[in-house]
């Protein structure tokens, strides 16, 4: 037997077991996972073709349909984060040269446009400033002008805190014969969503926000019109991992191996969806709304300005304007280091201009709102320029 080469220990580290602190995640996501979701994740894995696991897959699919209010057959959690599910919606439906119209009103609209281009779509965009939503008239004018195969938009824009009103958009997409693709990453399990009533053909989301799971799965759903477009493709879906026709052989009745499913993540997803169904959508949506309103009133009473107009404001994500002269980053670092609370900063056009406060899933609770408001009241004044330090609450 020939001698093995010596082991290179240059990268060998002797580490202690992981010891991360408990943080309260009140930023744009991830949000804290529900304690029973964490317990589900810690269970011993079972095989991804075990009949018990196969049964669990069906339960997850059924509860995702409930969460989204859809009857779509092709409703599955993609192995990957929200961006993987986002990419799946585009990869499966775009054929090279297809026109994709993206309604951009923030950072994630730009990501959709970027991804669509990578699948060789002819991408057109319409834009609104970061803090506004589209009107039906604007959407109709753009559909009539561009005549796209797909209209893609973000329901809950995490970069701005804006909710896109959806009523009527699906009808326009039918009128102009295009698919409607909707990002529901910051709305699923928290903000009213009616995919079938809104005539949405494709949607995706994530596990780490309204669903109170850690990041790792990207719920995906595809309606019959999108399925028909997939079935009529002349070429293969150019992404093997995300090809729904292959994935459906595992998630559908055949149960053919495609990739080794992240079984524990799906244990967590099942528990998260079980909790959602137990509470009920109406109660869940109402809880998010009430806690967000408590936050908004509290911030306003401290003299802080909210970036999004109230009628378009997301209950999951509040954008707060950073007051003149305050170093927003220094304050969020202080919250994190001194109090273990994460609050987000601005992205893209809103970088340095806003804080982003998330109240999603398990974290949408009055005690979290009050704890954060108390810190804004007592500790923000130290970060204001001397000229502004006097009574915050009186502003
Ligand atoms: N879309 C929106 C609106 C998001 O907020 C995010 C992430 O926060 C994504 C897409 C991408 O999801 P992920 O980061 O899970 O890949």
Short mmCIF file of N, CA and C and ligand atoms in Angstrom, two decimals, residues 28-29 81-84 86 108 111 154 156-159 183-186 204-209 215 217, ligand 1:
data_model
loop_
_atom_site.label_atom_id
_atom_site.label_comp_id
_atom_site.label_asym_id
_atom_site.label_seq_id
_atom_site.Cartn_x
_atom_site.Cartn_y
_atom_site.Cartn_z
N UNK A 28 -35.44 43.55 8.57
CA UNK A 28 -36.20 43.11 7.39
C UNK A 28 -36.23 41.59 7.21
N UNK A 29 -35.64 40.85 8.06
CA UNK A 29 -35.61 39.39 7.97
C UNK A 29 -34.17 38.92 7.94
N UNK A 81 -33.44 29.64 -0.55
CA UNK A 81 -34.12 30.78 0.07
C UNK A 81 -35.12 31.39 -0.92
N UNK A 82 -35.71 32.50 -0.53
CA UNK A 82 -36.69 33.16 -1.37
C UNK A 82 -36.18 33.44 -2.78
N UNK A 83 -34.90 33.76 -2.89
CA UNK A 83 -34.36 34.08 -4.22
C UNK A 83 -34.37 32.85 -5.13
N UNK A 84 -34.23 31.66 -4.54
CA UNK A 84 -34.29 30.43 -5.36
C UNK A 84 -35.71 30.26 -5.91
N UNK A 86 -37.83 32.65 -6.32
CA UNK A 86 -37.99 33.76 -7.28
C UNK A 86 -37.44 33.33 -8.63
N UNK A 108 -36.20 44.93 -4.70
CA UNK A 108 -36.49 43.56 -5.15
C UNK A 108 -37.12 43.52 -6.54
N UNK A 111 -34.17 43.27 -8.64
CA UNK A 111 -33.62 41.91 -8.69
C UNK A 111 -34.41 41.06 -9.69
N UNK A 154 -43.69 43.10 -7.11
CA UNK A 154 -43.50 42.76 -5.70
C UNK A 154 -44.71 43.24 -4.92
N UNK A 156 -45.08 43.04 -1.45
CA UNK A 156 -44.63 43.72 -0.23
C UNK A 156 -43.15 44.06 -0.41
N UNK A 157 -42.87 45.30 -0.75
CA UNK A 157 -41.49 45.70 -1.08
C UNK A 157 -40.74 45.97 0.23
N UNK A 158 -39.87 45.05 0.58
CA UNK A 158 -39.14 45.11 1.85
C UNK A 158 -38.18 46.29 1.91
N UNK A 159 -37.78 46.81 0.76
CA UNK A 159 -36.84 47.93 0.79
C UNK A 159 -37.52 49.25 1.10
N UNK A 183 -44.16 38.56 -6.14
CA UNK A 183 -43.26 38.32 -5.00
C UNK A 183 -44.06 38.54 -3.73
N UNK A 184 -44.18 37.47 -2.92
CA UNK A 184 -44.91 37.59 -1.65
C UNK A 184 -44.00 37.26 -0.47
N UNK A 185 -42.72 37.58 -0.64
CA UNK A 185 -41.72 37.22 0.38
C UNK A 185 -42.03 37.89 1.73
N UNK A 186 -42.45 39.14 1.70
CA UNK A 186 -42.69 39.84 2.97
C UNK A 186 -44.18 39.96 3.27
N UNK A 204 -44.02 33.40 -5.18
CA UNK A 204 -42.98 32.78 -4.35
C UNK A 204 -42.89 33.53 -3.04
N UNK A 205 -42.22 32.87 -2.07
CA UNK A 205 -42.04 33.53 -0.79
C UNK A 205 -40.80 32.96 -0.11
N UNK A 206 -40.70 33.16 1.20
CA UNK A 206 -39.54 32.67 1.94
C UNK A 206 -40.03 32.02 3.22
N UNK A 207 -39.13 31.39 3.94
CA UNK A 207 -39.52 30.76 5.22
C UNK A 207 -39.27 31.67 6.41
N UNK A 208 -38.40 32.67 6.26
CA UNK A 208 -37.84 33.34 7.45
C UNK A 208 -38.55 34.61 7.90
N UNK A 209 -39.72 34.89 7.34
CA UNK A 209 -40.40 36.14 7.75
C UNK A 209 -41.74 35.80 8.39
N UNK A 215 -34.27 30.90 7.67
CA UNK A 215 -34.16 30.92 6.21
C UNK A 215 -33.73 29.56 5.68
N UNK A 217 -35.98 27.75 2.98
CA UNK A 217 -36.95 27.24 2.00
C UNK A 217 -37.63 28.42 1.31
N1 LIG B 1 -38.04 39.47 -2.37
C1 LIG B 1 -38.22 40.25 -1.30
C2 LIG B 1 -39.35 41.25 -1.31
C3 LIG B 1 -37.38 40.15 -0.19
O1 LIG B 1 -37.57 40.92 0.87
C4 LIG B 1 -36.34 39.19 -0.22
C5 LIG B 1 -35.42 39.05 0.93
O2 LIG B 1 -35.56 39.67 1.93
C6 LIG B 1 -36.19 38.40 -1.35
C7 LIG B 1 -37.06 38.57 -2.40
C8 LIG B 1 -35.11 37.38 -1.43
O3 LIG B 1 -35.28 36.38 -0.48
P1 LIG B 1 -34.04 35.61 0.17
O4 LIG B 1 -33.16 36.63 0.80
O5 LIG B 1 -34.70 34.68 1.15
O6 LIG B 1 -33.33 34.88 -0.91
#
